[in-house]
PDB file of C-alpha atoms and ligand atoms in Angstrom:
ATOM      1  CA  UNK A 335     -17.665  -3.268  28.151  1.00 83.00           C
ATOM      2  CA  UNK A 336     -17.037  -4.827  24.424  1.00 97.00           C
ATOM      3  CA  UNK A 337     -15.024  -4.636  22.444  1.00 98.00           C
ATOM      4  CA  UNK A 338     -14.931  -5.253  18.510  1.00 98.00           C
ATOM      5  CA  UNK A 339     -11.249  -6.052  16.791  1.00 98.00           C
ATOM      6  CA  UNK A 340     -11.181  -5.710  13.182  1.00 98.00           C
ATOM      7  CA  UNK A 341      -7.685  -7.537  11.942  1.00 98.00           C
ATOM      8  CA  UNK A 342      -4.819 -10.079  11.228  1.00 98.00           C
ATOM      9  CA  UNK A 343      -4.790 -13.906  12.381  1.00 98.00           C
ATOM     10  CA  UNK A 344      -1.629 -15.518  12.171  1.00 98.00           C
ATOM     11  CA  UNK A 345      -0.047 -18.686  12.815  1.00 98.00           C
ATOM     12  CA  UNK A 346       3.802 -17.899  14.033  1.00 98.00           C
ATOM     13  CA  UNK A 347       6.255 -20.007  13.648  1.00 98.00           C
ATOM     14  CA  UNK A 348       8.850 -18.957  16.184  1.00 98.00           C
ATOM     15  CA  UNK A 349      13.031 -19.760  16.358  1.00 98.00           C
ATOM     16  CA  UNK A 350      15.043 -18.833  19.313  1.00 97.00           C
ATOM     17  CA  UNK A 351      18.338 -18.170  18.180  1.00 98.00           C
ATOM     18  CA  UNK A 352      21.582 -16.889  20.138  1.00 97.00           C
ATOM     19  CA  UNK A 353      21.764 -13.436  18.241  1.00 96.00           C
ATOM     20  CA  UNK A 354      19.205 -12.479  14.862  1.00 96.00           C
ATOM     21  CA  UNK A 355      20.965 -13.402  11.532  1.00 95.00           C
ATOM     22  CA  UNK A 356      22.370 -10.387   9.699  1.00 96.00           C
ATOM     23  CA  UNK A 357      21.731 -10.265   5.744  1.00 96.00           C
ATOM     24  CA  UNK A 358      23.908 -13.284   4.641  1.00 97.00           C
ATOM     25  CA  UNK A 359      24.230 -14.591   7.703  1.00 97.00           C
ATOM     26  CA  UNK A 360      22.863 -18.705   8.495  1.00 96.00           C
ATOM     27  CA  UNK A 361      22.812 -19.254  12.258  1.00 97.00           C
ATOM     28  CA  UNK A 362      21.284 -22.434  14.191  1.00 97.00           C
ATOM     29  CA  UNK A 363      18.102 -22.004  15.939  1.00 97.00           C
ATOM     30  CA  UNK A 364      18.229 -23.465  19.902  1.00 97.00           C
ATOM     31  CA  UNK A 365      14.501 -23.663  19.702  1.00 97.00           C
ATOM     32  CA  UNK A 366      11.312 -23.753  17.660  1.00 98.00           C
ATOM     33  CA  UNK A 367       7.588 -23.357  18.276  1.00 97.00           C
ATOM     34  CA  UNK A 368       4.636 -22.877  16.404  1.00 98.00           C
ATOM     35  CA  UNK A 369       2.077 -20.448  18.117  1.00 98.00           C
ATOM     36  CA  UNK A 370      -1.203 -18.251  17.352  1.00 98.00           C
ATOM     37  CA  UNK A 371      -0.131 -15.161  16.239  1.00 98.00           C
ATOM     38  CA  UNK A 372      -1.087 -12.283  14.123  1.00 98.00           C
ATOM     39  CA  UNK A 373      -1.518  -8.664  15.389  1.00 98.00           C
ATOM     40  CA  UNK A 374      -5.593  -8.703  15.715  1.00 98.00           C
ATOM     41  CA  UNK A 375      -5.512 -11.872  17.263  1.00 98.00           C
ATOM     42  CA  UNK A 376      -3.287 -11.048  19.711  1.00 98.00           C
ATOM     43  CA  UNK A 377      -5.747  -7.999  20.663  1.00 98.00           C
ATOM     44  CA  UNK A 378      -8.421  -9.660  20.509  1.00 98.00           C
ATOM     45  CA  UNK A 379      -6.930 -12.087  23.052  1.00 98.00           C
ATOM     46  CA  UNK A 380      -5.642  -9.744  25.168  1.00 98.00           C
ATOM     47  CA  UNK A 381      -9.138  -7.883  25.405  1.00 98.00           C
ATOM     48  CA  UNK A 382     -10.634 -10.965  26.197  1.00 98.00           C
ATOM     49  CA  UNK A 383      -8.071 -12.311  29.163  1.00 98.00           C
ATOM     50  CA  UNK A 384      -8.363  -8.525  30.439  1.00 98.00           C
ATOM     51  CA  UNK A 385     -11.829  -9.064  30.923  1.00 98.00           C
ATOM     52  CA  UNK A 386     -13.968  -7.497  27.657  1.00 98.00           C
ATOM     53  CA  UNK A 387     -16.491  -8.774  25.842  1.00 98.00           C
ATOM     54  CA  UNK A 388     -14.368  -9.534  23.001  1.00 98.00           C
ATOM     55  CA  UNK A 389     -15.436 -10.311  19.314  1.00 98.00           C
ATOM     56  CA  UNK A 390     -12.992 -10.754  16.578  1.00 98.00           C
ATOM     57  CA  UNK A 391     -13.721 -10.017  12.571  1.00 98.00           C
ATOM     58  CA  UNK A 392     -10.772 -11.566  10.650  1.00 98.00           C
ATOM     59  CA  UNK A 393     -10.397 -14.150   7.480  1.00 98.00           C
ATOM     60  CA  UNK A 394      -8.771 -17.436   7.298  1.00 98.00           C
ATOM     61  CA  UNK A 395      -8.485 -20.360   4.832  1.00 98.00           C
ATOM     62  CA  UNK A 396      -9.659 -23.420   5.232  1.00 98.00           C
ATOM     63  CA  UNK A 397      -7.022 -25.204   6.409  1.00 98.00           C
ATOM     64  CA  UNK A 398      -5.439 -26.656   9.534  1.00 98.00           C
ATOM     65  CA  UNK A 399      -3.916 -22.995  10.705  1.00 98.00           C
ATOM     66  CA  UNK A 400      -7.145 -21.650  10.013  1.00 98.00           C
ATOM     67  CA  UNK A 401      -8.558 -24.351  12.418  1.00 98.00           C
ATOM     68  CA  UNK A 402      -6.310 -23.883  15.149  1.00 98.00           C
ATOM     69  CA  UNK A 403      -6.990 -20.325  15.055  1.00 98.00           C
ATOM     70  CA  UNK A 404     -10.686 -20.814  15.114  1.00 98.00           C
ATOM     71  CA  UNK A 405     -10.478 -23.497  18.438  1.00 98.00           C
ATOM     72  CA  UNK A 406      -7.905 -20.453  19.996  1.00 98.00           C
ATOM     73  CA  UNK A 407     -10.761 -17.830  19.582  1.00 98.00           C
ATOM     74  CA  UNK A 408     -13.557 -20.801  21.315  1.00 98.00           C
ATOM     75  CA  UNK A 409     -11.255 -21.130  23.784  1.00 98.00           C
ATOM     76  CA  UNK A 410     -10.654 -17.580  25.141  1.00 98.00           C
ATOM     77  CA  UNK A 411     -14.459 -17.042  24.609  1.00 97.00           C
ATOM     78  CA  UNK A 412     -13.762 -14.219  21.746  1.00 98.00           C
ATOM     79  CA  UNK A 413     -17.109 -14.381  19.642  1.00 95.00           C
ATOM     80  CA  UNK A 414     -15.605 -14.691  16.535  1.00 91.00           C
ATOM     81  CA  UNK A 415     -16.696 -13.696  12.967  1.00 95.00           C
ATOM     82  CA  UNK A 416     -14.540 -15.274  11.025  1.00 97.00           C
ATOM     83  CA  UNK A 417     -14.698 -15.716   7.051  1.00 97.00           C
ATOM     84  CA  UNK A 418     -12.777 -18.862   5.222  1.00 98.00           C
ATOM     85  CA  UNK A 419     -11.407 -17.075   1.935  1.00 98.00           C
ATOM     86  CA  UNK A 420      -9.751 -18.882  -1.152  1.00 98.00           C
ATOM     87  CA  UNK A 421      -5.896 -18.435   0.348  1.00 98.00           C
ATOM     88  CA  UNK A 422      -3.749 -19.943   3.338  1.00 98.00           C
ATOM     89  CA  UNK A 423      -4.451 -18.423   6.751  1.00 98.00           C
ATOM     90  CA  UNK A 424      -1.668 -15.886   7.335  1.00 98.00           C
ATOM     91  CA  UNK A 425       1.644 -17.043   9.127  1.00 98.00           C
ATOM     92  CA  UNK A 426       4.669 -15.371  10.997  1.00 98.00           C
ATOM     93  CA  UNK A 427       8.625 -16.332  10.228  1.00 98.00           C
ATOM     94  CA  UNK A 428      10.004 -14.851  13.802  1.00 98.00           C
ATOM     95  CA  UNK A 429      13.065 -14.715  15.235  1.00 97.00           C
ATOM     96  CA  UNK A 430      13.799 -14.315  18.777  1.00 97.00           C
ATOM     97  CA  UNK A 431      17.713 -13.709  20.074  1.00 96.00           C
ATOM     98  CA  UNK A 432      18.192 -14.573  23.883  1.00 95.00           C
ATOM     99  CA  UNK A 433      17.873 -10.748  25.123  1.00 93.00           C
ATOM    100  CA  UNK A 434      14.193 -11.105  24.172  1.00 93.00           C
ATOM    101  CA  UNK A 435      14.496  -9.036  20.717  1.00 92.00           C
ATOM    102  CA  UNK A 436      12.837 -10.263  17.915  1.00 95.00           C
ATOM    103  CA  UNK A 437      12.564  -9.885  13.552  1.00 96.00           C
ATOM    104  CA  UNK A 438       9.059 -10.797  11.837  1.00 97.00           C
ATOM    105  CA  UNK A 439       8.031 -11.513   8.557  1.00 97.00           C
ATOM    106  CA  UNK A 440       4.587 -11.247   8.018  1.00 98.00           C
ATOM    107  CA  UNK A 441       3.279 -13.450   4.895  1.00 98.00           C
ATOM    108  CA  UNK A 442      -0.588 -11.533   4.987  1.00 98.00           C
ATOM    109  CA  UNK A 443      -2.415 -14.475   3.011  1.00 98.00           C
ATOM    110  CA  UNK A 444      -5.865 -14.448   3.776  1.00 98.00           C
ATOM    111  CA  UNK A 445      -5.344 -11.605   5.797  1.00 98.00           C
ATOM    112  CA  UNK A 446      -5.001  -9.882   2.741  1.00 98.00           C
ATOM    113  CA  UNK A 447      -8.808 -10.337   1.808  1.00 98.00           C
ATOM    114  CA  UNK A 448     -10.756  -9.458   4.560  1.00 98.00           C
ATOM    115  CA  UNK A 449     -13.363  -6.757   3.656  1.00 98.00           C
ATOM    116  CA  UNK A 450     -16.697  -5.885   6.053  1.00 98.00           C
ATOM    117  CA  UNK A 451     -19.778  -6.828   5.730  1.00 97.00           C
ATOM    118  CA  UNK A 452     -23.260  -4.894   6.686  1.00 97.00           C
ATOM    119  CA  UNK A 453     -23.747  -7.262   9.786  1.00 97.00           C
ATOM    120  CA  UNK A 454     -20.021  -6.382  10.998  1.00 97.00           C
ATOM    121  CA  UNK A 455     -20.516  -3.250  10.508  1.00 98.00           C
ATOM    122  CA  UNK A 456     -23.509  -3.535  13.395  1.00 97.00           C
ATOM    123  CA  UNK A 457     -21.234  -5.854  15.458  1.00 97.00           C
ATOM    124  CA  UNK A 458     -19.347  -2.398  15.327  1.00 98.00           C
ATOM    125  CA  UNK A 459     -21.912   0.261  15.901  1.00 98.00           C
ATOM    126  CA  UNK A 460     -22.927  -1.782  19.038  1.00 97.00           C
ATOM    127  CA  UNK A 461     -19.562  -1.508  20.614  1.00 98.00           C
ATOM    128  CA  UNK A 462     -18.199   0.639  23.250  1.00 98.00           C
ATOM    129  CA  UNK A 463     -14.280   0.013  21.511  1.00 98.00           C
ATOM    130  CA  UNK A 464     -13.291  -1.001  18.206  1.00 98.00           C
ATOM    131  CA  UNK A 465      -9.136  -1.705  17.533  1.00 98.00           C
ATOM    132  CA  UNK A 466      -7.487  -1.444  14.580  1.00 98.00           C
ATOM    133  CA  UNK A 467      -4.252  -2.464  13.258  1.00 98.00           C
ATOM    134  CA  UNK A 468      -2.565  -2.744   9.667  1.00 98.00           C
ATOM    135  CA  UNK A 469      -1.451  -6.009   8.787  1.00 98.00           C
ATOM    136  CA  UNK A 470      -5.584  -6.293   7.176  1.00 98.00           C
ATOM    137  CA  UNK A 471      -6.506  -4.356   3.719  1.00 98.00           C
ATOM    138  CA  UNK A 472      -6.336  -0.008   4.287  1.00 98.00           C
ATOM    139  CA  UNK A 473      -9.816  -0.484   2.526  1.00 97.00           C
ATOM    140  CA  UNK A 474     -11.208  -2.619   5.333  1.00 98.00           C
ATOM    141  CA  UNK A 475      -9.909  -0.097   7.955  1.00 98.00           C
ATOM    142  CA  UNK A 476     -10.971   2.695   6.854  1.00 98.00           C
ATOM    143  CA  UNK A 477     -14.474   1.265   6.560  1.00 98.00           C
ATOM    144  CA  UNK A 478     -14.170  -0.259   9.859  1.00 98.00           C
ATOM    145  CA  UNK A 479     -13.255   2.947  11.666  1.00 98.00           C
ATOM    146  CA  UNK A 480     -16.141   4.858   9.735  1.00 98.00           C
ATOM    147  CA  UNK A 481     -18.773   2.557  10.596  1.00 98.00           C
ATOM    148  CA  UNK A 482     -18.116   3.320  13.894  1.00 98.00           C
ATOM    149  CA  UNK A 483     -16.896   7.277  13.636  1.00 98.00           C
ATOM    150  CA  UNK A 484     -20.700   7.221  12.594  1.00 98.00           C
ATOM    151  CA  UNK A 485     -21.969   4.812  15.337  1.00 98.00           C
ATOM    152  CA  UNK A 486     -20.075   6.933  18.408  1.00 97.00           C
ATOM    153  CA  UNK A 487     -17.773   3.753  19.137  1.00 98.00           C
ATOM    154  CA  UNK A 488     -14.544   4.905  19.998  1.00 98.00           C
ATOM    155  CA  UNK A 489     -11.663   4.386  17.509  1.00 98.00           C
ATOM    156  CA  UNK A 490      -8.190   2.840  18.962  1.00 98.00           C
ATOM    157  CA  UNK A 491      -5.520   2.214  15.861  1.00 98.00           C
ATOM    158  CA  UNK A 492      -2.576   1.061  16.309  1.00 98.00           C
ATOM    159  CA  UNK A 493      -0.389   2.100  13.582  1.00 98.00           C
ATOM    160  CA  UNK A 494       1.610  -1.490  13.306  1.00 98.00           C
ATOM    161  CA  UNK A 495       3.320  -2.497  10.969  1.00 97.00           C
ATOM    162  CA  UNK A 496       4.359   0.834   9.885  1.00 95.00           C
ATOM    163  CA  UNK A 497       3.095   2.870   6.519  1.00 95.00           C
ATOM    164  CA  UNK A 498       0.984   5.822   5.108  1.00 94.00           C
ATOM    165  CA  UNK A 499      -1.802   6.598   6.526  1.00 96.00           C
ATOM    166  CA  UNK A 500      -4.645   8.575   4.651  1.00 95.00           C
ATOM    167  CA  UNK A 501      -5.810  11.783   6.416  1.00 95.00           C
ATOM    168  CA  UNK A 502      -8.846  10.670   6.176  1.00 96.00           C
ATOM    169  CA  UNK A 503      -8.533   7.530   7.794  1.00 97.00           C
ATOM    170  CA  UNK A 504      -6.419   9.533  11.142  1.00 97.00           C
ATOM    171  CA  UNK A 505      -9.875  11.550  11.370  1.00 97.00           C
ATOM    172  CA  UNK A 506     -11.952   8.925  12.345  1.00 98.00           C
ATOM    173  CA  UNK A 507      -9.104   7.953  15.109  1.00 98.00           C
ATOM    174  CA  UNK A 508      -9.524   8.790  18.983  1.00 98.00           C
ATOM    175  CA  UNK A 509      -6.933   7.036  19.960  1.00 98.00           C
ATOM    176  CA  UNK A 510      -3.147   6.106  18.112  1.00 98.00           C
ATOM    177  CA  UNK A 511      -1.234   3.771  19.553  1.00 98.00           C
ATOM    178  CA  UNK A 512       2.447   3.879  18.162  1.00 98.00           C
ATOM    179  CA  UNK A 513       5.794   3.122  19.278  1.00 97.00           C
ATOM    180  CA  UNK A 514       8.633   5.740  18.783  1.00 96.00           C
ATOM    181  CA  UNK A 515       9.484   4.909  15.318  1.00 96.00           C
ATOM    182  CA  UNK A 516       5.925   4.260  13.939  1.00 97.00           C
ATOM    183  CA  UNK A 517       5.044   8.002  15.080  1.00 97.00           C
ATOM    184  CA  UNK A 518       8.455   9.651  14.208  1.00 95.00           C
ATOM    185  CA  UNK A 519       7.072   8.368  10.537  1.00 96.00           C
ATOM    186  CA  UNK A 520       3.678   9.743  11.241  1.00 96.00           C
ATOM    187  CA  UNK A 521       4.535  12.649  12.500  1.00 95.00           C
ATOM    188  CA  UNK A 522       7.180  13.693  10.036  1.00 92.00           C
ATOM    189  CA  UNK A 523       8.639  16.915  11.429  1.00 87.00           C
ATOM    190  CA  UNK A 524       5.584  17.545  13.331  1.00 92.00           C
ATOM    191  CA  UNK A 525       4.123  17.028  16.764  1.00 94.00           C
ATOM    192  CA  UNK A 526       2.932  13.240  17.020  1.00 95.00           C
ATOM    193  CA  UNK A 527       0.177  14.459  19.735  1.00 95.00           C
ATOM    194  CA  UNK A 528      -1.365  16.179  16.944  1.00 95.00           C
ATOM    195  CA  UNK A 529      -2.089  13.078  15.231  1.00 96.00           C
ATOM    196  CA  UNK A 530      -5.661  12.097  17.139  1.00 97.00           C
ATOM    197  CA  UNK A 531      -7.537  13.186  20.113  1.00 97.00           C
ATOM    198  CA  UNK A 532      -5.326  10.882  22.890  1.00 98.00           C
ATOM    199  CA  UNK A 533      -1.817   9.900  21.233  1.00 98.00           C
ATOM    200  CA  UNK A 534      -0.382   7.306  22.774  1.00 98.00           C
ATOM    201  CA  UNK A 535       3.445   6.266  22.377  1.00 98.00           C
ATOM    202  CA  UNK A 536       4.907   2.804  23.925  1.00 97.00           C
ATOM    203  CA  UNK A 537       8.618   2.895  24.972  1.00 96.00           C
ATOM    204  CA  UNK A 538       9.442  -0.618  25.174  1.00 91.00           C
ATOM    205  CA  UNK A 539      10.961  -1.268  28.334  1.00 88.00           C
ATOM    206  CA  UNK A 540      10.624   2.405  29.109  1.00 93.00           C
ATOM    207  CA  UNK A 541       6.882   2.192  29.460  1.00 95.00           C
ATOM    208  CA  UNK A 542       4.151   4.575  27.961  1.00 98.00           C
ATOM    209  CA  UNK A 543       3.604   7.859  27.620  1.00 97.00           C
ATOM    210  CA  UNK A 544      -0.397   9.481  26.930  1.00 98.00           C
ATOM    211  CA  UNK A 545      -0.575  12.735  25.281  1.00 97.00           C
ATOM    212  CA  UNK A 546      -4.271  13.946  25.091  1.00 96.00           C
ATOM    213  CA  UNK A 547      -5.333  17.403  23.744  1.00 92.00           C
ATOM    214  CA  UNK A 548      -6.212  19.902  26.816  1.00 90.00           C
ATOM    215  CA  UNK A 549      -4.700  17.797  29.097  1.00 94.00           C
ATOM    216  CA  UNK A 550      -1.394  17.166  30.967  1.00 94.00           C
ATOM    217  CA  UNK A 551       0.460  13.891  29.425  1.00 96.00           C
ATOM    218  CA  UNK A 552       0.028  10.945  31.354  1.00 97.00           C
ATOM    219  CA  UNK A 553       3.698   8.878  31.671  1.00 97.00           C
ATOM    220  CA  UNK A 554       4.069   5.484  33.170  1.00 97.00           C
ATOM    221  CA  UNK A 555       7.138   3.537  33.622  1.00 95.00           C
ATOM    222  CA  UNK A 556       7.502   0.100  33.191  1.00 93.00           C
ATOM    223  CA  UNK A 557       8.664  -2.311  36.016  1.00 92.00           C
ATOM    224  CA  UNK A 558      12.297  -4.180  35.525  1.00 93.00           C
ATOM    225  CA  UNK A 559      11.588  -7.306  34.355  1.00 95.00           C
ATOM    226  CA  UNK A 560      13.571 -10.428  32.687  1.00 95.00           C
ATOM    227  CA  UNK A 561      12.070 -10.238  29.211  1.00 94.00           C
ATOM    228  CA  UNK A 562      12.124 -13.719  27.241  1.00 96.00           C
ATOM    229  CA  UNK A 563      10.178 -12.627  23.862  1.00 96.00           C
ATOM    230  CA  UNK A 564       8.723  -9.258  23.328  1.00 96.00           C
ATOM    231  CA  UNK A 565       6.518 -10.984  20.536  1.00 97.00           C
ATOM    232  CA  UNK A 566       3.121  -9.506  21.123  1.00 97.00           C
ATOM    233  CA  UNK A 567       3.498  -6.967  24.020  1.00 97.00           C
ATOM    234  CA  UNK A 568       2.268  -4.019  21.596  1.00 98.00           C
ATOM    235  CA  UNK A 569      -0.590  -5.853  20.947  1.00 98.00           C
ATOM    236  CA  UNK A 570      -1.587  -7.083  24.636  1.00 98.00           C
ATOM    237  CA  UNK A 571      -0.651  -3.523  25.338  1.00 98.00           C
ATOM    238  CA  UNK A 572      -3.296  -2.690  23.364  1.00 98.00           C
ATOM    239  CA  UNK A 573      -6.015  -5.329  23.783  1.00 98.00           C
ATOM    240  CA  UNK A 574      -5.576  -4.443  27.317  1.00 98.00           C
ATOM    241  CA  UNK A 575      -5.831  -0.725  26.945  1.00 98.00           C
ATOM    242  CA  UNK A 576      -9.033  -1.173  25.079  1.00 98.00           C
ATOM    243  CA  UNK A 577     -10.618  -3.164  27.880  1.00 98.00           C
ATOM    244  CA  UNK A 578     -10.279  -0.666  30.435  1.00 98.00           C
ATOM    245  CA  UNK A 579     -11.367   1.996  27.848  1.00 98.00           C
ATOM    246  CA  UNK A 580     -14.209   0.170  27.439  1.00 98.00           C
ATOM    247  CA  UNK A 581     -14.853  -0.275  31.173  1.00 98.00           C
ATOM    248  CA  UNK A 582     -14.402   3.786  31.325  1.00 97.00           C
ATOM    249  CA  UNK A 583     -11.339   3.777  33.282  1.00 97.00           C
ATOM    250  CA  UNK A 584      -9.242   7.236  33.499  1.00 96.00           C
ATOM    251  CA  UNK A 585      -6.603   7.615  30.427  1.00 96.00           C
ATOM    252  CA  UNK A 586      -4.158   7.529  33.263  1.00 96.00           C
ATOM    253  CA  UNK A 587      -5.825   3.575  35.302  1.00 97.00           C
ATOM    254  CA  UNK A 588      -5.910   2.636  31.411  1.00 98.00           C
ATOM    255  CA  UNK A 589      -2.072   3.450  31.022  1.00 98.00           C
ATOM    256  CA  UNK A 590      -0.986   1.945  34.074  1.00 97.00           C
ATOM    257  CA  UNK A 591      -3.009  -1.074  33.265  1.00 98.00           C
ATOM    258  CA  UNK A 592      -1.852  -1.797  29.730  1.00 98.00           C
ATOM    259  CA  UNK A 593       1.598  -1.047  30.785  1.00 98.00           C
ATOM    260  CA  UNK A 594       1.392  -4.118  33.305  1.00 98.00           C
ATOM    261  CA  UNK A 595      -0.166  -6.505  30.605  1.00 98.00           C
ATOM    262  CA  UNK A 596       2.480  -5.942  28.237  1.00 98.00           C
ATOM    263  CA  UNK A 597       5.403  -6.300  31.263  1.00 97.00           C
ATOM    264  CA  UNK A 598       3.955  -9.657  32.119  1.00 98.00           C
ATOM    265  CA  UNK A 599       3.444 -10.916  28.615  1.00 98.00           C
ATOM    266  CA  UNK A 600       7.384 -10.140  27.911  1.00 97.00           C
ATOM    267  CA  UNK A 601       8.364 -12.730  30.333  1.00 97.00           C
ATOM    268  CA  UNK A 602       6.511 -15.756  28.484  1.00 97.00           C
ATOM    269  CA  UNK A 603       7.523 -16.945  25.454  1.00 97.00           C
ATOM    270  CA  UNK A 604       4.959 -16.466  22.128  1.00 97.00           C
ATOM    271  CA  UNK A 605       2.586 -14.103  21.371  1.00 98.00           C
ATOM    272  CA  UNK A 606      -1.302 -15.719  22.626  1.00 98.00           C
ATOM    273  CA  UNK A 607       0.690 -17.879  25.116  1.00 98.00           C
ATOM    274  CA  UNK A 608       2.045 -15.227  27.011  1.00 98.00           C
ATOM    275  CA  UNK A 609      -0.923 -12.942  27.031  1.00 98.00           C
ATOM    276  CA  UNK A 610      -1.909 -12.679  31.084  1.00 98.00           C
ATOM    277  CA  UNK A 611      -5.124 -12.758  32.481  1.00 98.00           C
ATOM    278  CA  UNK A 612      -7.553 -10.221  34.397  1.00 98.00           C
ATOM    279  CA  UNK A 613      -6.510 -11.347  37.365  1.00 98.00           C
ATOM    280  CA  UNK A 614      -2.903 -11.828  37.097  1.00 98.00           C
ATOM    281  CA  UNK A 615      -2.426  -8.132  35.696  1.00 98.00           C
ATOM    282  CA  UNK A 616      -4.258  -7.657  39.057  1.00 98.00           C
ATOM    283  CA  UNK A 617      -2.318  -9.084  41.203  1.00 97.00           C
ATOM    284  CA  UNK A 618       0.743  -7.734  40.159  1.00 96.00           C
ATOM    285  CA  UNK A 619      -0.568  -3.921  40.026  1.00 96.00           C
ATOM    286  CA  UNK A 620      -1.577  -4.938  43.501  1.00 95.00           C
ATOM    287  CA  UNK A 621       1.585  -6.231  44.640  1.00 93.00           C
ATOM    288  CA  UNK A 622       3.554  -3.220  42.807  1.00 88.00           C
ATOM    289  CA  UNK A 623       1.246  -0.522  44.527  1.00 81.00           C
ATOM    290  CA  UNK A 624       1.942  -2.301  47.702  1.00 66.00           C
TER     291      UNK A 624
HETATM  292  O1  RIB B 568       2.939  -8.173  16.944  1.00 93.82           O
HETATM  293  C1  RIB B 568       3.352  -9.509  16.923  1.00 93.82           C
HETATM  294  C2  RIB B 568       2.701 -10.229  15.787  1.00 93.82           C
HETATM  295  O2  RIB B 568       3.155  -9.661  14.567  1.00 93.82           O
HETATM  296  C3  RIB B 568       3.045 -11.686  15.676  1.00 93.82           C
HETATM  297  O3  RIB B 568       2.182 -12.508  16.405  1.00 93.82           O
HETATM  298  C4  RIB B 568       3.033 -11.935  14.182  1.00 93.82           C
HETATM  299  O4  RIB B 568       2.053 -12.829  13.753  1.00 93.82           O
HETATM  300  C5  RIB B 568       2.872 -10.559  13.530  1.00 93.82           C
HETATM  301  O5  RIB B 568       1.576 -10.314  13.133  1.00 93.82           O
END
């Protein structure tokens, strides 16, 4: 049941504003908060509150984000293997309109330098999961999801932000998470599902759909909910996901699962502040089964 996530830390420095400014545009915020951010924290986090053994590899600098980051990671009991580097821990510019939307700007800072070392490269091998994401060097990804291609640890990337992928790289991947756009750009003209072994494409408020090779696709819907801040309910989706993987749940438990993490963590505001717990994700598959 652990899992190993290989990726960005962030500090986020969130605005609530009536609509997102267009190009040109100056509009006054009607809200501001700083919160822990950062795509691989955020799965890391979510892995952790879904019930995984959780360890995070990631780089800071040594400064007071980097510190809040590292007392985040104690807190949520994520065993953490975390390098200071010579540049400012990585921070988030996001705007959030009142329908729950948001715009991010990603400055990657010492995000930028993380590379792997032999004894993460172990901390790999010896997991059942390891998640990837892209705001962290291709290099380091690559390497990550080679280490454990080799070790048998299953690979879960999700392609976020968006860019080119190497071929390589998509060979060592069991599972690709993407949303609609992200694998329209992977794909190109051709069939995402072809992409990895279990495709899997989120649908915002339209759920999640699994396509796995051999198999019949596996689509869940998501419940109506009031969404506040979709900030970081790809990446609890995923954190999630990986738990249950880990656990050795069915592709379609895993889906349903994730799909109820990311629902609840739309209706709080931030990204690691609004990631639910085990047993709230619980409770409300319980209550929506009943
Ligand atoms: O996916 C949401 C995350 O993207 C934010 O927390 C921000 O830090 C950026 O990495």
């Amino acid at each position: 049941m652990s899992v190993v996530i290989v990726g960005s830390a962030n500090v986020d420095q969130v605005f609530r504003v009536a609509s997102i400014p267009a190009p040109g545009e100056t509009v006054l915020s009607h809200g501001f908060a700083t919160a822990l951010g950062g795509k691989g924290q955020n799965q890391a986090v979510a892995a952790a509150r879904a019930g995984a053994a959780a360890s995070f590899i990631a780089a800071l600098g040594d400064d007071a984000f980097g510190a809040s980051v590292r007392e985040g990671l104690r807190a949520d009991g994520i065993a953490a293997s975390v390098r200071t580097v010579d540049a400012p821990t990585g921070t988030a510019l996001i705007a959030v309109d009142d329908s729950g939307e948001n715009t991010i700007i990603v400055e990657a800072g010492a995000n930028a330098l993380l590379e792997l070392t032999p004894d993460d490269e172990a901390a790999i091998a010896s997991a059942d999961v390891l998640v990837l994401q892209l705001e962290i060097p291709l290099a380091t990804v690559a390497r990550a999801a080679r280490a454990a291609r080799a070790a048998g640890t299953r690979v879960l990337l999700n392609a976020a932000p968006i860019r080119e992928l190497p071929a390589e790289l998509l060979a060592d991947v069991d599972i690709l998470v993407v949303n609609e756009t992200e694998g329209a750009f992977l794909a190109r003209s051709g069939d995402v599902a072809d992409l990895a072994p279990v495709v899997i494409v989120t649908l915002g408020a339209a759920g999640a759909v699994a396509q796995e090779r051999g198999a019949a696709d596996v689509r869940v819907p998501a419940p109506t909910v009031t969404a506040v801040d979709a900030t970081g309910a790809g990446d609890t989706f995923c954190g999630a996901l990986a738990a249950r993987i880990a656990e050795g749940a069915g592709l379609d438990e895993c889906l349903r699962f994730a799909v109820a993490a990311a629902s609840l963590s739309v209706q709080e505001h931030g990204a690691v502040p609004s990631i639910p717990s085990r047993s709230r994700i619980d409770a409300w598959l319980a209550a929506s089964a009943g």
